[in-house]
Coordinates of C-alpha atoms in Angstrom, one line a residue:
Chain A
M545 CA 142.9 352.7 98.3
A546 CA 144.0 349.3 99.9
R547 CA 140.5 347.8 99.4
K548 CA 140.1 349.0 96.1
K549 CA 143.7 347.4 95.2
K550 CA 142.4 343.9 96.8
E551 CA 139.0 344.0 94.7
R552 CA 140.9 344.7 91.6
K553 CA 143.0 341.5 92.3
L554 CA 139.7 339.4 93.1
Q555 CA 138.9 340.5 89.4
L556 CA 135.4 341.1 90.5
P557 CA 132.8 342.7 88.0
D558 CA 132.5 346.5 87.7
V559 CA 129.0 346.6 89.1
I560 CA 130.1 344.7 92.2
L561 CA 132.8 347.2 92.7
N562 CA 130.3 350.2 93.0
E563 CA 131.4 351.4 89.5
A564 CA 129.0 352.0 86.6
K565 CA 129.5 350.3 83.2
I566 CA 128.8 352.4 80.4
E567 CA 128.1 351.1 76.7
M568 CA 127.6 353.5 74.1
I569 CA 126.2 352.7 70.4
S570 CA 127.5 355.3 68.5
N571 CA 126.1 358.9 69.6
R572 CA 122.6 357.3 69.5
E573 CA 122.1 355.2 72.4
I574 CA 124.1 354.8 76.0
I575 CA 123.2 352.2 78.6
V576 CA 124.5 353.0 82.1
D577 CA 124.8 350.1 84.4
G578 CA 125.0 351.1 87.9
C579 CA 123.1 354.2 87.6
K580 CA 122.3 355.7 91.1
G581 CA 119.6 358.1 90.0
V582 CA 118.8 361.0 88.1
V583 CA 120.8 364.5 89.2
E584 CA 119.4 366.8 86.7
Y585 CA 116.7 366.4 83.8
G586 CA 116.4 368.9 81.3
E587 CA 115.4 369.3 77.8
N588 CA 119.1 369.2 76.4
L589 CA 120.9 367.8 79.6
I590 CA 120.5 364.8 81.7
K591 CA 122.7 364.4 84.5
L592 CA 123.0 360.9 85.9
N593 CA 124.5 359.8 89.5
I594 CA 127.0 356.9 88.7
G595 CA 128.4 356.5 92.3
E596 CA 131.4 358.6 92.7
L597 CA 130.9 360.6 89.6
V598 CA 128.1 362.3 87.9
L599 CA 127.7 361.7 83.9
C600 CA 126.5 364.7 82.1
L601 CA 124.8 364.0 78.6
V602 CA 124.1 367.1 76.4
G603 CA 122.2 366.6 73.4
D604 CA 118.8 366.5 71.6
N605 CA 115.8 364.4 71.4
M606 CA 117.0 362.7 74.5
I607 CA 114.5 359.8 75.9
I608 CA 115.1 357.8 78.8
E609 CA 113.9 354.6 77.0
S610 CA 114.1 352.8 80.6
F611 CA 115.2 353.5 83.9
D612 CA 115.0 350.3 86.2
T613 CA 117.1 348.2 88.5
G614 CA 119.9 350.5 88.2
V615 CA 120.1 350.4 84.6
A616 CA 119.2 353.2 82.2
I617 CA 119.1 353.2 78.8
I618 CA 119.3 356.8 77.2
R619 CA 118.5 357.4 73.3
G620 CA 119.0 360.5 71.4
K621 CA 121.5 362.6 69.6
F622 CA 124.4 363.0 71.9
A623 CA 126.6 366.3 71.5
E624 CA 128.6 366.0 74.5
I625 CA 129.4 363.5 77.3
S626 CA 131.2 364.6 80.4
F627 CA 132.0 363.5 84.1
V628 CA 132.0 365.7 87.1
S629 CA 133.2 364.5 90.2
Chain B
M978 CA 109.5 343.1 70.8
I979 CA 108.6 340.8 73.2
I980 CA 108.6 343.5 76.1
Q981 CA 106.4 345.8 73.8
F982 CA 104.0 342.7 73.0
L983 CA 103.9 342.1 77.0
R984 CA 103.3 345.6 77.4
Y985 CA 100.3 345.7 74.8
L986 CA 98.9 342.5 76.4
F987 CA 98.7 343.8 79.9
G988 CA 97.9 347.6 78.8
Y989 CA 99.8 350.7 79.7
I990 CA 99.2 354.4 80.1
N991 CA 101.1 357.2 78.4
F992 CA 101.0 360.3 80.7
R993 CA 102.1 363.9 80.8
A994 CA 103.9 365.5 84.5
F995 CA 104.4 369.0 84.5
G996 CA 105.6 371.5 87.3
G997 CA 107.9 370.6 90.2
F998 CA 111.1 368.8 90.0
P999 CA 111.4 366.1 87.4
D1000 CA 114.6 364.4 88.3
R1001 CA 113.2 364.2 91.7
F1002 CA 110.2 362.5 90.3
I1003 CA 112.1 360.1 88.2
N1004 CA 114.2 359.1 91.1
L1005 CA 111.1 358.5 93.5
C1006 CA 109.4 356.4 90.6
T1007 CA 112.6 354.2 90.4
K1008 CA 112.7 354.2 94.4
E1009 CA 109.0 353.0 94.4
G1010 CA 109.5 350.5 91.6
I1011 CA 107.1 352.1 89.3
P1012 CA 108.5 351.3 85.6
L1013 CA 109.0 354.3 83.4
W1014 CA 109.8 354.2 79.8
N1015 CA 110.0 356.5 76.6
V1016 CA 110.7 359.4 79.1
R1017 CA 111.1 362.6 77.2
N1018 CA 111.5 366.1 78.3
I1019 CA 109.5 368.8 76.1
N1020 CA 109.4 372.3 77.5
N1021 CA 109.6 370.9 81.3
N1022 CA 106.9 368.6 80.6
I1023 CA 107.7 365.0 81.0
T1024 CA 105.9 362.6 79.0
A1025 CA 106.2 359.0 79.9
S1026 CA 104.7 355.6 79.9
T1027 CA 103.9 353.3 82.7
T1028 CA 101.9 350.1 83.8
V1029 CA 98.4 350.8 84.8
Q1030 CA 99.4 349.5 88.3
G1031 CA 102.3 351.9 88.3
Y1032 CA 100.0 354.9 87.4
L1033 CA 97.9 354.3 90.3
S1034 CA 101.0 354.8 92.6
L1035 CA 102.3 357.7 90.4
H1036 CA 100.1 360.3 92.0
T1037 CA 101.9 359.9 95.4
V1038 CA 105.1 360.2 93.9
A1039 CA 104.2 363.2 91.8
R1040 CA 102.8 365.3 94.9
K1041 CA 106.2 364.5 96.7
S1042 CA 108.1 365.8 93.7
G1043 CA 105.4 368.9 93.2
M1044 CA 104.4 367.6 90.0
R1045 CA 101.0 367.3 88.4
V1046 CA 100.2 364.2 86.3
I1047 CA 97.7 363.8 83.7
S1048 CA 97.0 360.9 81.8
T1049 CA 97.1 361.2 78.1
D1050 CA 96.5 358.0 76.2
K1051 CA 95.3 354.4 77.3
V1052 CA 97.3 351.5 75.2
G1053 CA 96.6 348.0 75.2
L1054 CA 94.6 344.8 74.1
K1055 CA 91.8 345.2 77.1
Y1056 CA 91.4 348.9 76.1
F1057 CA 91.2 347.9 72.4
L1058 CA 88.6 345.3 73.2
R1059 CA 86.7 347.5 75.5
K1060 CA 86.7 350.3 72.8
H1061 CA 85.5 347.7 70.4
K1062 CA 83.2 345.7 72.2
T1063 CA 80.0 346.7 70.2
R1064 CA 81.8 345.6 67.0
V1065 CA 81.1 342.1 67.4
G1066 CA 82.1 341.6 63.8
I1067 CA 85.5 342.1 64.5
L1068 CA 85.8 339.6 67.0
A1069 CA 83.9 337.1 65.2
G1070 CA 86.4 337.5 62.2
L1071 CA 89.3 337.5 64.2
S1072 CA 88.2 334.3 66.0
V1073 CA 87.1 332.9 62.3
S1074 CA 90.3 333.4 60.9
V1075 CA 92.3 332.0 63.9
I1076 CA 90.2 328.7 63.7
V1077 CA 90.6 328.1 60.1
L1078 CA 94.3 329.1 59.9
S1079 CA 94.8 326.6 62.6
V1080 CA 92.7 324.0 60.9
L1081 CA 94.2 324.4 57.4
T1082 CA 97.6 324.2 58.9
Q1083 CA 96.8 320.7 59.7
F1084 CA 96.7 319.9 55.9
V1085 CA 99.3 319.6 53.1
W1086 CA 99.7 323.1 51.0
S1087 CA 102.3 322.4 48.6
V1088 CA 104.4 319.3 47.4
S1089 CA 107.8 320.0 46.0
V1090 CA 110.6 318.0 44.7
V1091 CA 114.4 318.7 44.9
G1092 CA 117.6 316.8 43.7
N1093 CA 116.0 315.2 40.5
T1094 CA 118.3 315.6 37.4
T1095 CA 117.0 313.2 34.9
L1096 CA 113.9 311.9 36.2
E1097 CA 110.7 314.0 35.6
E1098 CA 109.0 315.9 38.4
D1099 CA 105.8 314.6 37.4
V1100 CA 106.8 311.2 37.7
I1101 CA 107.9 311.4 41.3
L1102 CA 105.0 313.6 42.2
S1103 CA 102.5 311.0 40.9
A1104 CA 104.3 308.4 42.5
F1105 CA 104.2 310.1 45.9
E1106 CA 100.4 310.8 45.3
E1107 CA 99.5 307.2 44.9
N1108 CA 101.1 306.8 48.2
G1109 CA 98.9 309.4 50.0
V1110 CA 101.2 312.4 49.6
R1111 CA 99.4 315.2 47.8
V1112 CA 98.0 318.4 48.5
G1113 CA 95.1 318.5 51.1
V1114 CA 95.8 315.2 52.9
P1115 CA 96.1 315.6 56.6
V1116 CA 99.6 316.1 57.6
S1117 CA 99.6 313.4 60.4
S1118 CA 98.4 310.9 58.0
I1119 CA 102.0 310.9 56.4
D1120 CA 104.4 308.3 57.6
N1121 CA 107.5 309.9 56.0
D1122 CA 109.9 306.9 56.2
E1123 CA 107.2 304.4 55.0
V1124 CA 106.4 306.4 51.8
A1125 CA 110.1 307.0 51.1
S1126 CA 110.6 303.3 51.1
L1127 CA 107.5 302.7 48.9
V1128 CA 108.5 305.3 46.4
M1129 CA 112.2 303.8 46.2
S1130 CA 110.9 300.4 45.6
E1131 CA 108.5 301.7 42.9
I1132 CA 111.2 304.2 41.1
E1133 CA 114.1 301.8 40.4
S1134 CA 116.2 304.8 39.4
L1135 CA 116.2 306.2 42.6
S1136 CA 118.9 305.8 45.1
W1137 CA 117.9 307.9 48.2
V1138 CA 114.6 309.5 48.9
S1139 CA 113.7 311.6 51.8
V1140 CA 110.4 313.3 53.0
N1141 CA 110.7 316.4 55.0
M1142 CA 107.8 318.1 56.2
K1143 CA 108.3 321.9 56.8
G1144 CA 105.0 322.9 58.5
S1145 CA 102.3 322.4 55.9
V1146 CA 105.0 322.1 53.3
V1147 CA 106.2 318.9 52.1
V1148 CA 109.6 318.7 50.3
I1149 CA 110.6 315.7 48.9
E1150 CA 114.6 315.3 48.6
V1151 CA 115.7 312.6 45.8
R1152 CA 119.0 311.4 44.8
E1153 CA 119.1 309.4 41.4
K1154 CA 121.2 306.2 40.6
T1155 CA 124.2 306.8 38.8
E1156 CA 124.4 304.2 36.0
A1157 CA 127.2 301.7 36.3
P1158 CA 129.4 302.2 32.8
E1159 CA 129.9 299.3 30.4
I1160 CA 132.8 297.3 31.8
Y1161 CA 135.5 296.4 29.0
D1162 CA 136.4 293.0 29.9
P1163 CA 139.6 292.1 27.8
S1164 CA 139.7 288.5 29.3
K1165 CA 136.6 287.7 27.5
P1166 CA 137.3 286.0 24.4
T1167 CA 136.0 287.6 21.1
N1168 CA 135.8 287.6 17.4
V1169 CA 135.9 290.6 15.3
I1170 CA 132.9 290.4 12.7
A1171 CA 131.6 292.7 10.0
S1172 CA 128.5 294.6 10.7
E1173 CA 127.9 295.7 7.1
D1174 CA 128.4 294.3 3.3
G1175 CA 131.5 296.1 1.8
V1176 CA 135.0 295.7 0.5
I1177 CA 137.6 295.9 2.9
L1178 CA 139.9 299.0 2.7
S1179 CA 142.3 298.6 5.5
I1180 CA 142.5 296.4 8.5
D1181 CA 144.7 296.9 11.7
V1182 CA 144.8 294.1 14.0
L1183 CA 145.2 294.8 17.8
Y1184 CA 144.7 291.3 19.1
G1185 CA 144.1 288.2 17.1
N1186 CA 144.5 286.7 13.5
E1187 CA 143.7 288.6 10.6
E1188 CA 141.0 286.6 8.6
V1189 CA 140.8 288.9 5.7
K1190 CA 142.9 291.0 3.5
P1191 CA 142.5 294.7 2.2
G1192 CA 140.5 294.5 -1.1
S1193 CA 138.3 291.3 0.0
A1194 CA 134.5 291.6 -0.4
V1195 CA 132.7 290.5 2.9
T1196 CA 129.0 290.1 3.8
K1197 CA 127.5 290.9 7.1
G1198 CA 128.4 288.6 9.9
D1199 CA 131.8 287.3 8.3
L1200 CA 134.9 286.8 10.6
L1201 CA 137.2 289.8 10.3
I1202 CA 139.9 289.1 13.1
S1203 CA 139.8 285.6 14.8
G1204 CA 140.1 285.0 18.5
V1205 CA 141.1 281.6 18.1
I1206 CA 144.7 281.1 18.2
T1207 CA 146.2 277.9 17.1
H1208 CA 149.8 276.9 18.4
K1209 CA 152.3 274.9 16.8
D1210 CA 151.7 271.9 18.7
G1211 CA 147.8 272.1 17.4
T1212 CA 146.4 273.2 20.6
E1213 CA 144.0 276.2 20.5
K1214 CA 143.7 279.4 22.7
T1215 CA 141.0 281.8 22.7
I1216 CA 141.8 285.5 23.3
H1217 CA 139.9 288.9 23.3
A1218 CA 140.3 289.7 19.4
D1219 CA 140.3 293.2 18.6
G1220 CA 141.0 296.2 15.7
Y1221 CA 140.1 298.4 13.5
V1222 CA 138.7 297.5 9.9
K1223 CA 137.5 299.9 7.4
A1224 CA 135.4 299.1 4.3
L1225 CA 133.8 300.6 1.3
V1226 CA 130.0 300.4 1.8
K1227 CA 127.2 300.9 -0.8
K1228 CA 124.3 302.9 0.8
K1229 CA 121.0 303.7 -0.6
K1230 CA 118.4 305.8 1.0
V1231 CA 115.2 307.2 -0.1
S1232 CA 113.7 310.4 1.3
S1233 CA 110.5 309.4 2.4
G1234 CA 107.7 311.8 2.4
M1235 CA 105.9 313.2 5.3
D1236 CA 102.5 313.0 6.0
F1237 CA 100.4 316.1 7.3
S1238 CA 97.4 316.2 9.0
I1239 CA 94.6 318.9 9.4
Y1240 CA 93.0 319.0 12.8
N1241 CA 89.4 320.5 12.7
I1242 CA 87.8 321.4 15.9
K1243 CA 84.3 320.2 15.9
K1244 CA 83.1 321.0 19.6
E1245 CA 84.9 323.2 22.2
K1246 CA 84.2 323.9 25.7
T1247 CA 86.0 325.8 28.8
R1248 CA 85.1 325.3 32.3
N1249 CA 86.7 326.6 35.5
L1250 CA 87.1 324.3 38.5
I1251 CA 87.7 326.0 42.0
F1252 CA 90.9 324.0 43.9
F1253 CA 91.1 324.1 47.5
F1254 CA 93.4 322.1 49.4
G1255 CA 93.1 319.1 46.7
L1256 CA 89.5 319.7 46.3
K1257 CA 88.2 320.3 43.0
I1258 CA 84.7 322.0 42.8
P1259 CA 83.5 322.3 39.1
L1260 CA 81.5 324.9 37.9
G1261 CA 79.8 323.8 35.0
T1262 CA 80.0 320.9 32.5
M1263 CA 82.6 319.4 30.3
L1264 CA 82.7 317.4 27.1
K1265 CA 82.6 313.6 27.6
D1266 CA 85.5 312.8 25.2
G1267 CA 88.1 314.3 23.2
Y1268 CA 91.1 316.5 23.8
F1269 CA 91.7 318.1 27.0
T1270 CA 94.3 320.7 28.7
E1271 CA 94.3 322.5 31.8
H1272 CA 95.7 325.7 33.0
N1273 CA 96.4 326.0 36.8
S1274 CA 96.1 329.7 38.4
F1275 CA 97.0 329.2 42.1
I1276 CA 97.4 332.1 44.7
E1277 CA 101.1 333.0 45.1
S1278 CA 102.3 334.0 48.4
D1279 CA 106.1 334.9 48.9
K1280 CA 107.1 332.9 45.7
N1281 CA 104.9 329.6 46.9
L1282 CA 101.9 328.7 45.2
L1283 CA 99.3 328.1 47.9
P1284 CA 96.7 325.3 47.1
V1285 CA 93.9 327.5 46.5
G1286 CA 93.1 328.6 43.1
I1287 CA 91.3 328.4 39.8
I1288 CA 91.7 325.4 37.4
T1289 CA 90.5 326.2 33.8
Q1290 CA 89.7 323.2 31.7
Y1291 CA 89.4 323.4 28.0
G1292 CA 88.2 320.5 26.1
A1293 CA 87.5 319.8 22.2
N1294 CA 86.4 317.2 20.0
I1295 CA 89.0 317.4 16.9
S1296 CA 88.7 315.3 13.7
E1297 CA 91.9 314.7 11.6
E1298 CA 92.1 314.3 8.0
K1299 CA 95.0 313.9 5.7
A1300 CA 96.5 317.4 4.1
T1301 CA 96.7 317.2 0.2
L1302 CA 100.1 319.1 -0.8
D1303 CA 101.0 320.8 -4.2
V1304 CA 103.7 319.2 -6.1
S1305 CA 106.2 322.3 -5.2
T1306 CA 105.4 321.6 -1.8
E1307 CA 106.0 318.1 -1.9
E1308 CA 109.3 318.9 -3.6
K1309 CA 110.5 321.0 -0.7
I1310 CA 109.6 318.5 1.9
A1311 CA 111.6 315.7 -0.2
L1312 CA 114.7 318.0 -0.4
F1313 CA 114.5 318.3 3.3
S1314 CA 114.0 314.9 3.8
N1315 CA 117.1 314.1 1.5
A1316 CA 119.2 316.4 3.6
L1317 CA 118.3 314.4 6.5
C1318 CA 119.0 311.2 5.0
V1319 CA 122.7 313.0 4.1
R1320 CA 123.2 313.7 7.8
E1321 CA 122.3 310.4 8.9
L1322 CA 124.8 309.0 6.6
L1323 CA 127.7 311.2 7.7
E1324 CA 127.0 310.3 11.2
Y1325 CA 128.7 307.1 11.0
S1326 CA 130.8 307.2 7.7
E1327 CA 132.7 309.4 5.2
I1328 CA 130.9 309.6 1.9
R1329 CA 133.4 309.0 -0.7
N1330 CA 130.8 309.5 -3.8
S1331 CA 127.3 309.7 -4.1
K1332 CA 124.3 309.9 -6.7
T1333 CA 120.8 311.6 -6.2
V1334 CA 118.0 310.6 -8.6
K1335 CA 115.0 312.7 -8.3
Q1336 CA 111.7 310.2 -8.7
E1337 CA 108.7 312.0 -9.5
T1338 CA 105.3 310.6 -9.9
E1339 CA 101.6 312.3 -10.1
N1340 CA 101.5 313.7 -6.8
T1341 CA 104.8 312.8 -4.9
V1342 CA 108.5 313.6 -5.4
Q1343 CA 111.3 311.5 -4.0
Y1344 CA 115.0 311.6 -3.8
E1345 CA 117.3 308.4 -3.9
I1346 CA 120.8 308.8 -2.5
S1347 CA 123.3 306.1 -3.8
A1348 CA 126.5 306.5 -1.7
Q1349 CA 129.8 304.8 -1.4
C1350 CA 131.0 305.2 2.1
E1351 CA 134.0 304.5 4.2
Q1352 CA 132.8 303.0 7.2
E1353 CA 134.3 301.1 10.3
I1354 CA 132.5 297.9 10.1
G1355 CA 134.5 295.4 12.8
T1356 CA 132.1 294.5 15.6
L1357 CA 132.9 292.4 18.6
Q1358 CA 131.3 289.1 18.9
E1359 CA 131.8 287.0 22.0
I1360 CA 133.1 283.7 21.7
Y1361 CA 131.1 281.2 24.0
V1362 CA 133.4 278.8 25.9
E1363 CA 132.2 275.7 28.0
K1364 CA 134.6 275.1 30.6
T1365 CA 135.5 271.8 31.5
D1366 CA 137.8 269.7 33.8
D1367 CA 141.1 268.5 32.3
I1368 CA 141.0 264.6 31.9
Q1369 CA 144.3 263.2 33.5

């Protein structure tokens, strides 16, 4: 906790702080920077490991547009986004 | 877009993976540095794309995650060329089109003028043509600054010229000179003289000495207001005389007849020319002399005319003969001409009374208008003064 406070004071970027940066364009596209891997990959559910949390995406026609060097771009029609610790 | 192009250039493989653990498969691919894109999960069948290099290492990863991988499609330039290697025509056509396009872009495709308000575009274009800027000349042969300065010296009404090359299109930007207004110089010594014969109705002197009175008859050139003032001691001084002098002027106008001609076409011919980058290839012969017109139909692309098209030339030998008109038509023409005369009179004067007399001969009809008009007849005439040094 004390370390995190120090890091916050240094104003380091989120990715360096081992935290994912999530960017959404409407409910059509989501860019996850700092993705550690895929936990579950189903037809209507994708679970991504983003460090301390798991990002759950529920939707239709979901495509992993690219998954490279910790950046995942997922397109589709998202119905639900949730975080599981 | 660039990534898609590069992928197409280097080639990629679409594949289908099924059975086992898809999440583990994707994670292992990332770990091994195998790029994946367009990953879809349809009924637990994963479809995705990867590079050729990536596909070769994909089987090891698939085995570790318990999946089977089947290639569905190979996409890319090299696969396209391999598929169509027997079709030499496509390759030849592609090469020829690239060569033709790269050669043709070395030449001027169109020349346009912007910024001209009163000066005709054709005048500017012909001046540039004389200095080597026209459709079909090599782009490298045009020295923008030199041509601009040459045209500036040729067309005096231009104040600024710029030649801009936008690829193969030449855009000539011009600015025209603004004519300086006539300067009213009140220090210049002048007299006011009569511009017409007439009887003075009123005289309103602003500066100078009144030389005529209302009711006086004057002839053209008579002094109306003098710009020479004589002081009591006998010395004289010249000033800028000015004023308004209105006179009753007699005017006579005869409606002149109009000549009409009939044109007979003796011989006519039409021919087409192929226009290609300034080169005109005639398709047929043309009359040696006579009346000629041209109609251009060039290929249009995105509202721009390309320097490729057909020019249709029309030539004709025409003979002209004077038309003989009947009396009623002559009379209508004379009446029309008479109306024009009245309009001309009203332009500068006010008609006080007028009389129109019809003059009829065997074949012609004329109208003569005699009118008394109120008109401003005062006009300025400069007094030329020679400056001499005062003798002490």
